[in-house]
Amino acid sequence: MDPDKGVAADSWSLLFSEMDSDSLYGSGRQFSGLDYPFRAQVSDVNPQAQGSGEKDWDSRTILSNLSFLEKKIHQLQDLVHVVVGRRDYVTDDILLQQQQLITADLTSIIVQLISTAGSLLPSVKKHIFSSERSSIGGGELNHQKDVVLQQSNSVSKVEDQSDSKGFVQTDPVEDHEMKSDDDVDDMESLTPGSYQILQLEKEEILAPHTHFCMICGKGFKRDANLRMHMRGHGDEYKTPAALAKPNKESPPEPVLLRRYSCPYAGCKRNKDHKKFQPLKTILCVKNHYKRTHCDKTYMCSRCNSKKFSVIADLKTHEKHCGRDKWLCSCGTTFSRKDKLFGHIGLFQGHTPVIPAEEIKGYSATLDQQHCNEAANTKVEQPEFKCNLDAIDVEGPADDSTRYASPLFFDKNGSYQDFPPRTQFEDCGSSFSFFTARDGYYAGSSNTE
Amino acid sequence: MRHFSVSGSAVAMVGRSAHILTLLPDELILRIISFLDEETDRKSFRCVCRDFYRLDSLCREHIRVLRLDFVESLFSKLGSLTSLDFSVCPRFDDAAVAQLFSHSSPPCIWTRSVRKLTLARCSGLTLRGLGVMVKNCVSLDSLDISYCYGLGDLEATALSCAVGLRELILDQCLNISDVGLAKIALSCVKLETLSIKWCFGVTDLAVVLLSKKCAELKHLDLSYTKITSNSLRWISKIGKLESLRSLSCGSVDDICLHYIRDGCPSLQVLDISRCDKLSFPALASVVKTHNDLVELQANYCFSEIPVNFICYSNKLKVFSIDGAQVSSPTLKSLGQNCKKLIEIGLGKCRFTDDGIMGLVSGCPDLKILNLTCCYALSDIAICSIAESCKALVSLRLECCKFITEWSLYHLGSCCSFLRDVDLTDCVINDTGLKYLSKCSRCYNIGDNSLASLCYGCRKLQKLIISYCESVTDKGISFLSYLDELVDLELRGLLRFSSNGLLRLVAGCRRLSRLDLKHCPNIDDSGFLAMAYYSKNLQQINLSCSAISNAGLRIVMGNLTCLQDAKLVNLSNVTVDGIEVALRVCCSRLKKLKLAASLQLVISYELINILEAKGCRVRWI
């Protein structure tokens, strides 16, 4: 082989890497009039290939391009033959000129070859991708592919604004459009292969922002907010096209159902769990992850006991906090009566408790003045018992005139002393309100 | 036993030792006493002499308290008291309870044996009183606190301390909610009978809990509550349930009946009257699967009974389908297939003579027959009833306009056990009543000629002769022979005056309910006589009468058992007069009806006192 050719090949590769296609075309035109029809054809091909990646490549154009290249190579071959034949008769100057000519021609051929091949590229990629995707989904997931998918997902989200010429064009899931607010497990019966499982990483789940400004780097939760922000960076972002919602005009292609997996190993929502239950949306993933695997950082300021990891839960709780009027003897409170009754039905020995305010209100109407000292002995009884006892504490020596009024009941014996919740805690004994021993209380109090 | 008291008292005057009964050992006399089942006979017996009184006290188990005056000492004397009834005691409230337990020597012995406690209509009772009662009666078995409309969840908490309760009647305890019932259900797990009629606060939640926790339930009355099929689902799983009454529960539908069909293995009594969402096939399927059914009440549920309905049951005794159209063949097949029927209700069923003849020919044991508003019935039907069902006790023939004295003649001659005949709006004359009076125990007749009635039906207890304008003082004075009369309604008798009332009250000393509405010719002299004689009066209606201020005060002051008074439109009484009269009796009244116009005029303080004592005032 001619050693010059090797040098030329090196310089070509250099040229290729440094030149853009336009200058190459220009140079092509410079050297040969045959370039023109080719270029025209290429310019036909390119917009097609770029505009609609999913459209099949035009085989007719390729064929004509290739035959054109073949002619060009033959011409070049003839030229080199002539150069070789006249080698002994020409000067070095002329030789150098010829060499440059050949180099330029070859370069143009290479560029045209590449551009032809490049016009085919997206459709080829697309084809490969879809065949890969259909091979996913026997439950067995290629992790690498998964990561690729997820990266592409996040990339496309970040580049929402930029004109993403689809490499792998997954349509970004816009979480704010999801209506369902929590990961309600409605146990939809999907067969394991019928949906596609995506898994976001922990950092991604907990990231406060998902949309970032390309210029200043500011983050946003919603892409609409980002678009509003972008207006400030120049007039080109104020056009209706830039402000329009991306991907709105292109109807979503029928894709497989997407379900999400929790990245926490061992979680039932994790795809490796035996009884894996997928999450429906990204928002479900976020709420699930925060509720289940994160610290509960939001505390209710009213009751100072309930903690939440999702702020919406705290807000929901605050609406009801302090209004839990359904009490169980075990100390649990409920906002709804049916929940209390479900609880009581479940546990042996638990009883509903009438709130203390009601009892106080009740006793306040009765216990107005009369206070009977005789009953004071009663108060020292350590255990809780129904204060109705107080009535038969009335000794026989007491004046009977007092009984004429219903208001004779003593203050100490009133329901005011109805115990707070804590006293019900060992409900085993307390729900038998009057114990059998108290049955003859009148007697025992007199012997005291 | 009437003669017994006479001879006894005669002997007591002569000398105790002379009487043979005093020579008998106590055990024998106690045994004789045990055969006296009428309360009045027992009363006569113990009034004979001290010995008899002592013996009667020894074995007396049931006592119905009218006045609280000496009750503590009385209770401590009665050794075997097991049943206490305070339902007619006019002022049984918290203070009375406290007094009761403070004066008896501690510890209260007599309460230990009390198993049955009736506190119905003791609306003055609240948490304290009830709590003390329940706590002291340690072996309490059965408790009736119906119509204590003020009772709520707190009181239910106190009740739940009686863990041994088997029977609990909570009818019309309006303030009891799910929480209260849940407390009772959780602690009184031995409950066998529970009635929560008209407890509007109770919903499915508590009933479901009840059916889960109280597996011993046998009789359950859920009438007029808001339960739905969800409750029935759990109720149907109570294996021992025998009787289920869900009268007029608006949400009960076919699904409920399906639950009953598939569950309730020992159901015997089912009452689904006035549940209007039911379809007949659902009920028929219940009847088909439950062969042990003894009583079935489905009044006013269905508009029509299909002709092909056949009920084979030799256990069914009570069957009532008021308000449904029934064909004659259906009735005939019912009579042939259910031979044991004792009571049948066919009010407003629009059938003809053929149908009822077919029915009664198959059921000779019929005792109670309700034929209200069966317009087409004629004498032929009544005669066949009288001839087939000799044991007839009660017959309701309201609005059967084609019935003449001929039917009454047959009834009077064939059915000697007849006690209750309703002839409202029937065209009846004196001859007819004369025939009817041959049967000695008529209790309830609404018509206008009285002399023959009073000679024949000496044991009449309830009589309604309202709006019979031809009745005069003379007719009323015949009534004074009815010394067992308890309930008398004399509305709108324009020719009835003070003289008649005087004769009446002097004769009928047992009278406890008297209605004198729209009797404008009675003046104070009559009312004064009533205040003097009728000490047992519990309910009185004086609306639209001519009573004066003084008369009203004396009436209200003297009638010490009075609990329920209706005092609307008293033209001769001023506001002050009403106030004075109410102050006199404010501690006794439980129910009071007054004109709404008085609401603004009458003193607020007085109404407060009344309500504090447990009296409910209705403003009309």
Coordinates of C-alpha atoms in Angstrom, one line a residue, chain B residues 18-275:
Chain B
A18 CA -112.6 -19.8 116.5
H19 CA -111.6 -19.8 112.9
I20 CA -110.4 -23.0 111.5
L21 CA -107.8 -21.5 109.3
T22 CA -106.0 -20.0 112.3
L23 CA -105.6 -23.5 113.6
L24 CA -103.8 -24.8 110.6
P25 CA -100.0 -24.8 110.6
D26 CA -98.4 -21.9 108.8
E27 CA -97.0 -24.2 106.0
L28 CA -100.5 -25.2 105.0
I29 CA -101.8 -21.7 105.0
L30 CA -98.8 -20.6 102.9
R31 CA -99.7 -23.2 100.5
I32 CA -103.3 -22.0 100.3
I33 CA -102.0 -18.5 99.7
S34 CA -99.9 -19.7 96.8
F35 CA -103.1 -20.6 95.0
L36 CA -104.5 -17.1 95.1
D37 CA -103.4 -15.7 91.8
E38 CA -105.4 -12.5 91.7
E39 CA -103.8 -9.6 93.4
T40 CA -107.1 -8.4 94.7
D41 CA -107.7 -11.8 96.4
R42 CA -104.4 -11.6 98.1
K43 CA -105.3 -8.1 99.4
S44 CA -108.6 -9.4 100.8
F45 CA -106.7 -12.2 102.5
R46 CA -104.2 -10.1 104.3
C47 CA -106.8 -7.7 105.5
V48 CA -108.5 -10.5 107.5
C49 CA -106.3 -10.6 110.6
R50 CA -102.8 -10.0 111.9
D51 CA -101.8 -13.6 111.5
F52 CA -102.8 -13.7 107.9
Y53 CA -101.0 -10.4 107.3
R54 CA -97.9 -11.9 108.9
L55 CA -98.1 -15.0 106.7
D56 CA -98.8 -13.0 103.6
S57 CA -95.8 -10.8 104.3
L58 CA -93.6 -13.9 104.6
C59 CA -94.4 -15.2 101.2
R60 CA -95.1 -12.0 99.4
E61 CA -92.8 -11.8 96.4
H62 CA -94.1 -9.0 94.3
I63 CA -95.0 -5.5 95.5
R64 CA -96.2 -2.6 93.5
V65 CA -95.6 0.6 95.4
L66 CA -98.2 3.3 95.2
R67 CA -97.0 5.6 97.9
L68 CA -93.5 6.0 99.4
D69 CA -94.6 7.0 102.9
F70 CA -93.9 3.8 104.9
V71 CA -92.1 1.9 102.3
E72 CA -88.8 1.3 104.1
S73 CA -90.3 -0.4 107.1
L74 CA -92.6 -2.3 104.8
F75 CA -89.7 -3.6 102.7
S76 CA -87.7 -4.8 105.7
K77 CA -90.7 -6.8 106.9
L78 CA -91.2 -8.6 103.6
G79 CA -88.7 -11.4 103.8
S80 CA -89.0 -12.9 100.3
L81 CA -89.4 -9.9 98.2
T82 CA -88.1 -10.6 94.7
S83 CA -90.0 -8.2 92.5
L84 CA -90.4 -4.5 93.0
D85 CA -92.5 -2.3 90.9
F86 CA -92.3 1.5 91.2
S87 CA -93.9 2.3 87.9
V88 CA -97.1 3.7 89.3
C89 CA -95.4 5.5 92.2
P90 CA -95.9 9.2 91.5
R91 CA -92.7 10.6 92.9
F92 CA -90.0 8.1 92.8
D93 CA -86.9 10.1 92.2
D94 CA -83.3 10.4 93.3
A95 CA -84.2 11.8 96.7
A96 CA -86.6 9.0 97.3
V97 CA -84.0 6.5 96.5
A98 CA -81.5 8.1 98.8
Q99 CA -84.1 8.1 101.6
L100 CA -85.0 4.5 100.9
F101 CA -81.5 3.4 101.4
S102 CA -80.4 5.6 104.2
H103 CA -83.1 4.7 106.7
S104 CA -83.1 1.0 106.2
S105 CA -80.7 -0.7 108.6
P106 CA -77.5 -1.3 106.9
P107 CA -76.7 -3.4 105.1
C108 CA -79.9 -3.5 103.2
I109 CA -81.0 -7.1 103.4
W110 CA -84.2 -6.8 101.5
T111 CA -82.5 -5.6 98.4
R112 CA -80.4 -8.7 98.1
S113 CA -83.2 -10.9 97.1
V114 CA -84.7 -8.5 94.6
R115 CA -84.4 -10.0 91.2
K116 CA -86.9 -8.0 89.2
L117 CA -87.1 -4.2 89.3
T118 CA -89.7 -2.2 87.4
L119 CA -88.8 1.5 87.1
A120 CA -90.9 2.2 84.1
R121 CA -92.0 5.8 83.8
C122 CA -89.9 6.9 86.8
S123 CA -88.8 9.8 84.9
G124 CA -87.5 11.6 88.0
L125 CA -84.7 9.1 88.3
T126 CA -81.3 10.1 87.1
L127 CA -77.8 8.7 87.2
R128 CA -77.5 8.7 91.0
G129 CA -80.8 7.2 91.9
L130 CA -80.5 4.5 89.3
G131 CA -76.9 3.8 90.1
V132 CA -77.8 3.3 93.8
M133 CA -80.7 1.1 93.0
V134 CA -78.7 -1.1 90.6
K135 CA -75.8 -1.3 93.0
N136 CA -77.9 -2.3 96.0
C137 CA -79.9 -4.9 94.2
V138 CA -77.0 -7.3 93.8
S139 CA -78.9 -10.2 92.4
L140 CA -80.9 -8.2 89.8
D141 CA -82.1 -10.3 87.0
S142 CA -84.6 -8.2 85.2
L143 CA -84.9 -4.4 84.9
D144 CA -87.5 -2.3 83.2
I145 CA -86.7 1.4 82.8
S146 CA -88.9 2.0 79.8
Y147 CA -90.3 5.5 79.2
C148 CA -87.6 7.1 81.4
Y149 CA -87.0 9.4 78.5
G150 CA -84.4 11.4 80.3
L151 CA -82.0 8.5 80.7
G152 CA -78.9 8.6 78.6
D153 CA -75.5 7.0 78.2
L154 CA -74.3 7.9 81.7
E155 CA -77.3 6.0 83.2
A156 CA -76.6 3.2 80.8
T157 CA -73.1 3.1 82.3
A158 CA -74.6 2.7 85.7
L159 CA -76.9 0.0 84.5
S160 CA -74.0 -1.9 83.0
C161 CA -72.9 -2.6 86.6
A162 CA -75.7 -5.1 86.9
V163 CA -73.7 -7.7 85.1
G164 CA -76.1 -10.5 85.9
L165 CA -79.0 -8.9 84.0
R166 CA -81.0 -11.2 81.8
E167 CA -83.8 -9.0 80.9
L168 CA -83.6 -5.3 80.1
I169 CA -86.3 -3.1 78.8
L170 CA -85.1 0.3 77.5
D171 CA -88.2 1.3 75.5
Q172 CA -88.2 5.0 74.7
C173 CA -85.0 5.9 76.6
L174 CA -84.5 8.6 74.0
N175 CA -81.0 9.7 75.0
I176 CA -79.4 6.3 75.0
S177 CA -77.0 6.2 72.1
D178 CA -74.6 3.6 70.7
V179 CA -72.1 4.2 73.4
G180 CA -74.7 3.5 76.2
L181 CA -75.9 0.4 74.5
A182 CA -72.4 -0.8 73.8
K183 CA -71.5 -0.5 77.5
I184 CA -74.5 -2.6 78.4
A185 CA -73.7 -5.1 75.7
L186 CA -70.2 -5.4 76.9
S187 CA -70.8 -6.0 80.5
C188 CA -74.2 -7.6 80.6
V189 CA -73.3 -10.6 78.5
K190 CA -75.9 -12.8 80.0
L191 CA -78.7 -10.7 78.5
E192 CA -81.5 -12.9 77.1
T193 CA -84.2 -10.3 76.6
L194 CA -83.6 -6.8 75.4
S195 CA -85.9 -4.2 74.1
I196 CA -84.7 -0.9 72.6
K197 CA -88.0 0.2 71.1
W198 CA -87.9 3.9 70.2
C199 CA -84.3 4.3 71.2
F200 CA -83.7 6.6 68.3
G201 CA -80.0 7.2 69.2
V202 CA -79.1 3.5 68.6
T203 CA -77.7 2.6 65.2
D204 CA -76.2 -0.4 63.5
L205 CA -72.9 0.0 65.3
A206 CA -74.2 -0.8 68.7
V207 CA -76.6 -3.5 67.5
V208 CA -73.8 -5.2 65.6
L209 CA -71.6 -5.1 68.7
L210 CA -74.5 -6.4 70.8
S211 CA -75.1 -9.4 68.5
K212 CA -71.4 -10.2 68.7
K213 CA -71.1 -10.0 72.4
C214 CA -74.4 -11.2 73.8
A215 CA -74.6 -14.7 72.5
E216 CA -77.4 -15.6 74.9
L217 CA -79.9 -13.3 73.4
K218 CA -83.3 -14.8 72.9
H219 CA -85.7 -12.0 72.6
L220 CA -84.8 -8.8 70.8
D221 CA -87.1 -5.9 70.1
L222 CA -85.6 -3.3 67.8
S223 CA -88.9 -1.6 66.8
Y224 CA -88.8 1.9 65.6
T225 CA -85.0 2.1 65.5
K226 CA -82.8 3.1 62.6
I227 CA -81.2 -0.3 62.0
T228 CA -80.4 -1.6 58.5
S229 CA -79.5 -4.8 56.9
N230 CA -76.0 -4.6 58.4
S231 CA -77.5 -5.2 61.8
L232 CA -79.6 -8.1 60.6
R233 CA -76.6 -9.7 59.1
W234 CA -75.0 -10.1 62.6
I235 CA -78.3 -10.6 64.4
S236 CA -79.0 -13.6 62.2
K237 CA -75.9 -15.2 63.6
I238 CA -77.2 -15.3 67.1
G239 CA -77.9 -19.0 67.5
K240 CA -80.4 -18.8 70.4
L241 CA -82.5 -15.9 69.1
E242 CA -86.1 -16.9 69.4
S243 CA -88.0 -13.7 69.0
L244 CA -87.2 -10.8 66.7
R245 CA -89.3 -7.7 66.5
S246 CA -88.5 -4.9 64.2
L247 CA -91.7 -3.1 63.9
S248 CA -91.6 -0.1 61.7
C249 CA -87.9 0.0 61.0
G250 CA -87.8 2.0 57.8
S251 CA -84.5 0.6 56.5
V252 CA -85.3 -3.1 56.8
D253 CA -85.5 -4.6 53.3
D254 CA -85.5 -7.9 51.5
I255 CA -81.8 -8.3 52.2
C256 CA -82.6 -8.4 55.9
L257 CA -85.1 -11.1 55.3
H258 CA -82.6 -13.1 53.3
Y259 CA -80.2 -12.9 56.3
I260 CA -83.0 -14.1 58.6
R261 CA -83.8 -16.9 56.1
D262 CA -80.2 -18.1 56.1
G263 CA -79.5 -17.6 59.8
C264 CA -81.6 -17.4 63.0
P265 CA -81.8 -21.2 63.5
S266 CA -84.2 -21.1 66.5
L267 CA -86.4 -18.2 65.5
Q268 CA -90.0 -18.6 66.7
V269 CA -91.4 -15.1 66.6
L270 CA -90.9 -12.6 63.8
D271 CA -92.5 -9.2 63.7
I272 CA -91.8 -7.1 60.7
S273 CA -94.9 -5.0 60.7
R274 CA -94.9 -1.7 58.9
C275 CA -91.6 -2.3 57.2

